[in-house]
mmCIF file of C-alpha atoms in Angstrom:
data_model
loop_
_atom_site.group_PDB
_atom_site.id
_atom_site.type_symbol
_atom_site.label_atom_id
_atom_site.label_comp_id
_atom_site.label_asym_id
_atom_site.label_seq_id
_atom_site.Cartn_x
_atom_site.Cartn_y
_atom_site.Cartn_z
ATOM 1 C CA UNK A 126 -31.903 180.992 -34.004
ATOM 2 C CA UNK A 127 -30.359 184.111 -32.470
ATOM 3 C CA UNK A 128 -26.940 184.440 -30.843
ATOM 4 C CA UNK A 129 -28.209 184.061 -27.277
ATOM 5 C CA UNK A 130 -30.056 180.880 -28.197
ATOM 6 C CA UNK A 131 -26.984 179.453 -29.935
ATOM 7 C CA UNK A 132 -24.740 180.347 -26.991
ATOM 8 C CA UNK A 133 -27.194 178.852 -24.501
ATOM 9 C CA UNK A 134 -27.576 175.681 -26.554
ATOM 10 C CA UNK A 135 -23.803 175.192 -26.700
ATOM 11 C CA UNK A 136 -23.368 175.913 -22.998
ATOM 12 C CA UNK A 137 -25.880 173.212 -22.102
ATOM 13 C CA UNK A 138 -24.023 170.830 -24.438
ATOM 14 C CA UNK A 139 -20.636 171.657 -22.847
ATOM 15 C CA UNK A 140 -21.784 171.451 -19.232
ATOM 16 C CA UNK A 141 -24.356 168.687 -19.668
ATOM 17 C CA UNK A 142 -26.711 170.550 -17.370
ATOM 18 C CA UNK A 143 -29.262 173.375 -17.528
ATOM 19 C CA UNK A 144 -28.243 174.411 -14.000
ATOM 20 C CA UNK A 145 -24.510 174.535 -14.796
ATOM 21 C CA UNK A 146 -25.239 176.405 -18.030
ATOM 22 C CA UNK A 147 -27.216 179.046 -16.135
ATOM 23 C CA UNK A 148 -24.263 179.540 -13.771
ATOM 24 C CA UNK A 149 -21.812 179.889 -16.660
ATOM 25 C CA UNK A 150 -24.084 182.322 -18.520
ATOM 26 C CA UNK A 151 -24.985 184.223 -15.342
ATOM 27 C CA UNK A 152 -28.727 183.930 -16.016
ATOM 28 C CA UNK A 153 -31.502 182.033 -14.266
ATOM 29 C CA UNK A 154 -32.273 178.412 -15.013
ATOM 30 C CA UNK A 155 -35.719 179.582 -16.115
ATOM 31 C CA UNK A 156 -34.095 181.795 -18.764
ATOM 32 C CA UNK A 157 -31.990 178.891 -20.028
ATOM 33 C CA UNK A 158 -35.039 176.635 -20.227
ATOM 34 C CA UNK A 159 -37.047 179.326 -22.036
ATOM 35 C CA UNK A 160 -34.334 179.866 -24.656
ATOM 36 C CA UNK A 161 -34.008 176.158 -25.342
ATOM 37 C CA UNK A 162 -37.784 175.736 -25.487
ATOM 38 C CA UNK A 163 -38.094 178.625 -27.957
ATOM 39 C CA UNK A 164 -35.342 177.107 -30.091
ATOM 40 C CA UNK A 165 -37.018 173.708 -30.019
ATOM 41 C CA UNK A 166 -40.363 175.257 -30.977
ATOM 42 C CA UNK A 167 -38.838 177.113 -33.925
ATOM 43 C CA UNK A 168 -37.157 173.934 -35.188
ATOM 44 C CA UNK A 169 -40.048 171.615 -34.413
ATOM 45 C CA UNK A 170 -37.660 169.142 -32.791
ATOM 46 C CA UNK A 171 -36.671 168.248 -29.259
ATOM 47 C CA UNK A 172 -32.972 168.984 -28.706
ATOM 48 C CA UNK A 173 -32.262 167.596 -25.230
ATOM 49 C CA UNK A 174 -33.331 164.676 -23.101
ATOM 50 C CA UNK A 175 -33.370 165.808 -19.477
ATOM 51 C CA UNK A 176 -33.041 163.471 -16.510
ATOM 52 C CA UNK A 177 -31.527 163.389 -13.036
ATOM 53 C CA UNK A 178 -28.043 162.999 -14.520
ATOM 54 C CA UNK A 179 -28.362 166.224 -16.543
ATOM 55 C CA UNK A 180 -29.098 166.812 -20.215
ATOM 56 C CA UNK A 181 -27.970 164.927 -23.305
ATOM 57 C CA UNK A 182 -28.511 165.659 -26.964
ATOM 58 C CA UNK A 183 -31.183 164.024 -29.065
ATOM 59 C CA UNK A 184 -30.324 163.062 -32.674
ATOM 60 C CA UNK A 185 -31.770 166.417 -33.770
ATOM 61 C CA UNK A 186 -29.582 168.171 -31.211
ATOM 62 C CA UNK A 187 -26.524 166.346 -32.520
ATOM 63 C CA UNK A 188 -27.304 167.613 -36.017
ATOM 64 C CA UNK A 189 -27.750 171.178 -34.756
ATOM 65 C CA UNK A 190 -24.457 171.205 -32.846
ATOM 66 C CA UNK A 191 -22.231 171.784 -35.873
ATOM 67 C CA UNK A 192 -24.400 174.608 -37.218
ATOM 68 C CA UNK A 193 -24.720 176.358 -33.846
ATOM 69 C CA UNK A 194 -20.959 176.204 -33.362
ATOM 70 C CA UNK A 195 -20.272 177.643 -36.815
ATOM 71 C CA UNK A 196 -22.842 180.393 -36.281
ATOM 72 C CA UNK A 197 -21.372 181.486 -32.966
ATOM 73 C CA UNK A 198 -17.796 181.355 -34.255
ATOM 74 C CA UNK A 199 -18.772 183.480 -37.258
ATOM 75 C CA UNK A 200 -20.511 186.016 -35.020
ATOM 76 C CA UNK A 201 -17.557 186.283 -32.638
ATOM 77 C CA UNK A 202 -15.131 186.706 -35.528
ATOM 78 C CA UNK A 203 -17.295 189.458 -37.051
ATOM 79 C CA UNK A 204 -17.621 191.207 -33.687
ATOM 80 C CA UNK A 205 -13.864 191.160 -33.124
ATOM 81 C CA UNK A 206 -13.108 192.400 -36.639
ATOM 82 C CA UNK A 207 -15.526 195.332 -36.305
ATOM 83 C CA UNK A 208 -13.924 196.314 -32.985
ATOM 84 C CA UNK A 209 -10.309 196.268 -34.221
ATOM 85 C CA UNK A 210 -8.194 199.171 -32.952
ATOM 86 C CA UNK A 211 -6.924 201.781 -35.470
ATOM 87 C CA UNK A 212 -3.987 200.543 -37.561
ATOM 88 C CA UNK A 213 -4.839 196.860 -37.147
ATOM 89 C CA UNK A 214 -5.790 194.727 -40.121
ATOM 90 C CA UNK A 215 -6.691 191.624 -38.093
ATOM 91 C CA UNK A 216 -6.942 190.404 -34.542
ATOM 92 C CA UNK A 217 -6.419 187.186 -32.633
ATOM 93 C CA UNK A 218 -7.565 186.135 -29.177
ATOM 94 C CA UNK A 219 -5.337 183.361 -27.826
ATOM 95 C CA UNK A 220 -5.656 181.491 -24.555
ATOM 96 C CA UNK A 221 -3.266 179.166 -22.796
ATOM 97 C CA UNK A 222 -3.231 177.119 -19.658
ATOM 98 C CA UNK A 223 -1.076 178.563 -16.842
ATOM 99 C CA UNK A 224 2.045 176.392 -17.133
ATOM 100 C CA UNK A 225 2.536 177.314 -20.794
ATOM 101 C CA UNK A 226 2.807 181.072 -20.470
ATOM 102 C CA UNK A 227 6.437 181.063 -19.368
ATOM 103 C CA UNK A 228 8.307 181.012 -21.637
ATOM 104 C CA UNK A 229 6.395 179.630 -24.670
ATOM 105 C CA UNK A 230 3.503 182.058 -24.949
ATOM 106 C CA UNK A 231 5.461 185.013 -23.607
ATOM 107 C CA UNK A 232 7.933 184.464 -26.457
ATOM 108 C CA UNK A 233 5.011 184.153 -28.883
ATOM 109 C CA UNK A 234 3.660 187.554 -27.840
ATOM 110 C CA UNK A 235 7.044 189.173 -28.443
ATOM 111 C CA UNK A 236 7.386 187.471 -31.849
ATOM 112 C CA UNK A 237 3.927 188.563 -32.941
ATOM 113 C CA UNK A 238 4.512 192.199 -32.039
ATOM 114 C CA UNK A 239 7.814 192.212 -33.928
ATOM 115 C CA UNK A 240 6.759 190.229 -37.006
ATOM 116 C CA UNK A 241 3.038 191.025 -37.247
ATOM 117 C CA UNK A 242 2.559 194.520 -35.766
ATOM 118 C CA UNK A 243 -0.718 194.939 -37.671
ATOM 119 C CA UNK A 244 -2.368 192.081 -35.758
ATOM 120 C CA UNK A 245 -4.163 193.134 -32.582
ATOM 121 C CA UNK A 246 -3.450 190.655 -29.775
ATOM 122 C CA UNK A 247 -5.542 189.551 -26.851
ATOM 123 C CA UNK A 248 -4.109 186.903 -24.551
ATOM 124 C CA UNK A 249 -5.398 185.271 -21.404
ATOM 125 C CA UNK A 250 -4.818 182.403 -18.998
ATOM 126 C CA UNK A 251 -7.539 179.931 -18.041
ATOM 127 C CA UNK A 252 -8.061 176.272 -17.273
ATOM 128 C CA UNK A 253 -8.210 173.819 -20.196
ATOM 129 C CA UNK A 254 -11.931 173.036 -19.921
ATOM 130 C CA UNK A 255 -12.933 176.689 -20.093
ATOM 131 C CA UNK A 256 -10.569 177.397 -22.966
ATOM 132 C CA UNK A 257 -11.866 174.483 -25.026
ATOM 133 C CA UNK A 258 -15.453 175.600 -24.477
ATOM 134 C CA UNK A 259 -14.614 179.155 -25.491
ATOM 135 C CA UNK A 260 -12.783 178.062 -28.635
ATOM 136 C CA UNK A 261 -15.792 175.987 -29.567
ATOM 137 C CA UNK A 262 -18.161 178.924 -29.069
ATOM 138 C CA UNK A 263 -15.785 181.311 -30.862
ATOM 139 C CA UNK A 264 -15.017 183.809 -28.074
ATOM 140 C CA UNK A 265 -11.374 182.599 -28.107
ATOM 141 C CA UNK A 266 -9.739 182.021 -31.503
ATOM 142 C CA UNK A 267 -7.082 179.550 -30.419
ATOM 143 C CA UNK A 268 -5.927 177.770 -27.277
ATOM 144 C CA UNK A 269 -2.558 176.234 -26.461
ATOM 145 C CA UNK A 270 -2.987 173.226 -24.186
ATOM 146 C CA UNK A 271 -1.340 170.056 -22.921
ATOM 147 C CA UNK A 272 -2.816 166.843 -24.373
ATOM 148 C CA UNK A 273 -6.324 168.225 -25.004
ATOM 149 C CA UNK A 274 -9.165 165.847 -25.881
ATOM 150 C CA UNK A 275 -10.539 165.843 -29.415
ATOM 151 C CA UNK A 276 -13.845 167.696 -29.678
ATOM 152 C CA UNK A 277 -16.389 168.142 -32.475
ATOM 153 C CA UNK A 278 -15.749 171.028 -34.896
ATOM 154 C CA UNK A 279 -12.297 171.757 -33.453
ATOM 155 C CA UNK A 280 -8.896 171.155 -35.049
ATOM 156 C CA UNK A 281 -6.379 169.668 -32.628
ATOM 157 C CA UNK A 282 -2.852 170.221 -33.969
ATOM 158 C CA UNK A 283 0.389 169.056 -32.349
ATOM 159 C CA UNK A 284 2.703 171.981 -31.672
ATOM 160 C CA UNK A 285 5.599 170.307 -29.883
ATOM 161 C CA UNK A 286 6.251 166.845 -28.480
ATOM 162 C CA UNK A 287 8.037 167.079 -25.157
ATOM 163 C CA UNK A 288 9.017 164.749 -22.339
ATOM 164 C CA UNK A 289 8.682 165.033 -18.603
ATOM 165 C CA UNK A 290 11.937 163.951 -16.960
ATOM 166 C CA UNK A 291 12.879 163.253 -13.355
ATOM 167 C CA UNK A 292 15.518 165.606 -11.949
ATOM 168 C CA UNK A 293 17.064 166.215 -8.551
ATOM 169 C CA UNK A 294 19.039 168.983 -6.923
ATOM 170 C CA UNK A 295 21.245 166.353 -5.270
ATOM 171 C CA UNK A 296 24.459 165.369 -7.049
ATOM 172 C CA UNK A 297 23.883 161.688 -6.222
ATOM 173 C CA UNK A 298 20.429 161.800 -7.860
ATOM 174 C CA UNK A 299 18.683 161.014 -4.605
ATOM 175 C CA UNK A 300 14.874 160.860 -4.736
ATOM 176 C CA UNK A 301 13.420 161.030 -1.235
ATOM 177 C CA UNK A 302 9.724 161.077 -0.413
ATOM 178 C CA UNK A 303 10.131 163.884 2.112
ATOM 179 C CA UNK A 304 11.408 166.409 -0.451
ATOM 180 C CA UNK A 305 9.779 165.126 -3.636
ATOM 181 C CA UNK A 306 7.814 167.861 -5.424
ATOM 182 C CA UNK A 307 4.746 166.497 -7.170
ATOM 183 C CA UNK A 308 3.576 168.634 -10.110
ATOM 184 C CA UNK A 309 0.092 168.319 -11.578
ATOM 185 C CA UNK A 310 0.824 167.542 -15.228
ATOM 186 C CA UNK A 311 -2.670 166.233 -15.909
ATOM 187 C CA UNK A 312 -4.516 162.912 -15.597
ATOM 188 C CA UNK A 313 -2.377 160.976 -18.090
ATOM 189 C CA UNK A 314 0.787 161.798 -16.176
ATOM 190 C CA UNK A 315 -0.891 161.105 -12.833
ATOM 191 C CA UNK A 316 -1.857 157.582 -13.905
ATOM 192 C CA UNK A 317 1.576 156.764 -15.336
ATOM 193 C CA UNK A 318 3.374 158.267 -12.334
ATOM 194 C CA UNK A 319 1.260 156.332 -9.831
ATOM 195 C CA UNK A 320 2.043 153.060 -11.625
ATOM 196 C CA UNK A 321 5.789 153.798 -11.700
ATOM 197 C CA UNK A 322 6.194 155.268 -8.209
ATOM 198 C CA UNK A 323 3.631 153.771 -5.809
ATOM 199 C CA UNK A 324 5.910 154.719 -2.895
ATOM 200 C CA UNK A 325 5.400 158.412 -3.745
ATOM 201 C CA UNK A 326 1.601 158.232 -3.744
ATOM 202 C CA UNK A 327 1.269 160.797 -0.938
ATOM 203 C CA UNK A 328 3.975 163.453 -1.418
ATOM 204 C CA UNK A 329 4.337 166.139 1.207
ATOM 205 C CA UNK A 330 4.618 168.851 -1.466
ATOM 206 C CA UNK A 331 2.167 169.124 -4.381
ATOM 207 C CA UNK A 332 2.113 172.123 -6.712
ATOM 208 C CA UNK A 333 -0.251 172.599 -9.648
ATOM 209 C CA UNK A 334 1.915 175.064 -11.606
ATOM 210 C CA UNK A 335 5.161 173.882 -13.227
ATOM 211 C CA UNK A 336 7.132 177.175 -13.097
ATOM 212 C CA UNK A 337 6.198 177.652 -9.441
ATOM 213 C CA UNK A 338 7.300 174.106 -8.636
ATOM 214 C CA UNK A 339 10.608 174.623 -10.440
ATOM 215 C CA UNK A 340 11.251 177.842 -8.543
ATOM 216 C CA UNK A 341 10.627 176.028 -5.268
ATOM 217 C CA UNK A 342 12.866 173.106 -6.216
ATOM 218 C CA UNK A 343 15.764 175.335 -7.245
ATOM 219 C CA UNK A 344 15.492 177.303 -4.012
ATOM 220 C CA UNK A 345 14.788 174.584 -1.456
ATOM 221 C CA UNK A 346 16.134 171.475 -3.165
ATOM 222 C CA UNK A 347 14.472 168.146 -3.825
ATOM 223 C CA UNK A 348 13.359 166.210 -6.882
ATOM 224 C CA UNK A 349 10.459 166.109 -9.296
ATOM 225 C CA UNK A 350 9.248 165.712 -12.867
ATOM 226 C CA UNK A 351 9.615 168.700 -15.194
ATOM 227 C CA UNK A 352 9.537 169.516 -18.889
ATOM 228 C CA UNK A 353 12.804 168.494 -20.503
ATOM 229 C CA UNK A 354 13.300 171.741 -22.397
ATOM 230 C CA UNK A 355 12.761 173.867 -19.286
ATOM 231 C CA UNK A 356 15.249 172.019 -17.041
ATOM 232 C CA UNK A 357 17.907 171.609 -19.771
ATOM 233 C CA UNK A 358 19.802 174.831 -18.906
ATOM 234 C CA UNK A 359 19.877 173.886 -15.225
ATOM 235 C CA UNK A 360 21.236 170.452 -16.076
ATOM 236 C CA UNK A 361 23.979 172.050 -18.174
ATOM 237 C CA UNK A 362 24.806 174.474 -15.363
ATOM 238 C CA UNK A 363 25.031 171.713 -12.757
ATOM 239 C CA UNK A 364 22.175 173.055 -10.675
ATOM 240 C CA UNK A 365 19.999 170.017 -11.350
ATOM 241 C CA UNK A 366 20.868 166.407 -12.148
ATOM 242 C CA UNK A 367 19.032 163.845 -14.265
ATOM 243 C CA UNK A 368 18.075 160.552 -12.628
ATOM 244 C CA UNK A 369 19.594 157.729 -14.730
ATOM 245 C CA UNK A 370 17.106 155.049 -15.730
ATOM 246 C CA UNK A 371 14.056 156.953 -14.500
ATOM 247 C CA UNK A 372 10.959 156.622 -16.711
ATOM 248 C CA UNK A 373 10.114 159.530 -18.994
ATOM 249 C CA UNK A 374 6.559 160.564 -19.824
ATOM 250 C CA UNK A 375 5.191 162.196 -22.967
ATOM 251 C CA UNK A 376 3.750 165.677 -22.513
ATOM 252 C CA UNK A 377 2.596 167.131 -25.821
ATOM 253 C CA UNK A 378 1.579 170.724 -26.434
ATOM 254 C CA UNK A 379 -1.248 171.288 -28.911
ATOM 255 C CA UNK A 380 -2.926 174.277 -30.500
ATOM 256 C CA UNK A 381 -6.710 174.018 -30.807
ATOM 257 C CA UNK A 382 -8.855 176.185 -33.092
ATOM 258 C CA UNK A 383 -12.203 176.108 -34.840
ATOM 259 C CA UNK A 384 -12.723 174.548 -38.242
ATOM 260 C CA UNK A 385 -13.842 177.925 -39.566
ATOM 261 C CA UNK A 386 -10.890 179.925 -38.244
ATOM 262 C CA UNK A 387 -9.425 182.693 -40.420
ATOM 263 C CA UNK A 388 -6.666 180.788 -42.235
ATOM 264 C CA UNK A 389 -4.563 183.841 -43.096
ATOM 265 C CA UNK A 390 -4.311 184.959 -39.479
ATOM 266 C CA UNK A 391 -4.047 181.343 -38.339
ATOM 267 C CA UNK A 392 -0.932 180.750 -40.435
ATOM 268 C CA UNK A 393 0.797 183.777 -38.913
ATOM 269 C CA UNK A 394 -0.106 182.748 -35.378
ATOM 270 C CA UNK A 395 1.074 179.183 -35.957
ATOM 271 C CA UNK A 396 4.374 180.452 -37.387
ATOM 272 C CA UNK A 397 4.926 182.468 -34.222
ATOM 273 C CA UNK A 398 4.046 179.546 -31.962
ATOM 274 C CA UNK A 399 6.407 177.208 -33.808
ATOM 275 C CA UNK A 400 9.195 179.778 -33.599
ATOM 276 C CA UNK A 401 8.651 180.180 -29.856
ATOM 277 C CA UNK A 402 8.485 176.411 -29.311
ATOM 278 C CA UNK A 403 11.772 175.883 -31.171
ATOM 279 C CA UNK A 404 13.667 178.613 -29.293
ATOM 280 C CA UNK A 405 16.192 177.282 -26.756
ATOM 281 C CA UNK A 406 15.587 178.172 -23.126
ATOM 282 C CA UNK A 407 18.518 179.930 -21.505
ATOM 283 C CA UNK A 408 19.386 179.953 -17.826
ATOM 284 C CA UNK A 409 19.117 183.742 -17.742
ATOM 285 C CA UNK A 410 15.372 183.458 -18.421
ATOM 286 C CA UNK A 411 14.978 182.130 -14.884
ATOM 287 C CA UNK A 412 17.482 184.326 -13.096
ATOM 288 C CA UNK A 413 14.843 186.381 -11.304
ATOM 289 C CA UNK A 414 12.523 183.546 -10.321
ATOM 290 C CA UNK A 415 14.997 180.807 -9.523
ATOM 291 C CA UNK A 416 17.832 182.259 -7.427
ATOM 292 C CA UNK A 417 20.599 180.113 -6.087
ATOM 293 C CA UNK A 418 20.347 179.229 -2.436
ATOM 294 C CA UNK A 419 22.049 181.681 -0.136
ATOM 295 C CA UNK A 420 25.626 180.743 0.714
ATOM 296 C CA UNK A 421 24.749 180.301 4.370
ATOM 297 C CA UNK A 422 21.939 177.871 3.427
ATOM 298 C CA UNK A 423 24.172 175.698 1.272
ATOM 299 C CA UNK A 424 27.136 175.634 3.612
#
């Protein structure tokens, strides 16, 4: 089994489709089929059952999955180590979903450069599904995600347990449908929110990114659910107000990495993430993105 065959095999597993795998790999479906057929011939076992719904693993394919994942992760780690820039003793490629970059992962980058200057850093933003697939194949070392599902051959470690709380810009804690800001905090939140607030099923404002939604709320006013640690400085400053008795929802942040990750580098990265997660968020961190309303607007 060569690297291209292993990568193709895993892509079909992740997407559940030869067609989707060809799109992700930017090759033809014929090329995907040929690689899988060659792999099956070399192993003497059928790896996928194909039907109208897509492709699912056979028992032999299930047994191969762990080995293909380990092989690809080992290859990616070797490739990254060979390509390290001068003066670096190790490298780490970390991904995070968009809402986590400010301030958690931004603080992590600063901590790593100060405390581990010999570690080369590569950071990127992507959606959770892509990041999980890339961690599993080894092209991303670690991913920081909200409530990720458990997947084979990946370690899913809780980084910080946080709550989503309902806040309002109005002193009386008013929650009105016309200025409620709905934030996409994932399917678990969506289900819990819909059960608790059926009257807000069709909000006029929906925003997928938490920091963007908070900026809007602080500028235009309204109410919405936000991470407790992020809104804490605004509550202390009297710019936002908690809604007494409103339900709170769990919103955990996890770090996901492969079972065969480099433990020495992993420990340093985790130390930095825990330091960043424990750091208090100050109001000044949002001074440039969350200005007060102009005096003539608030008069």
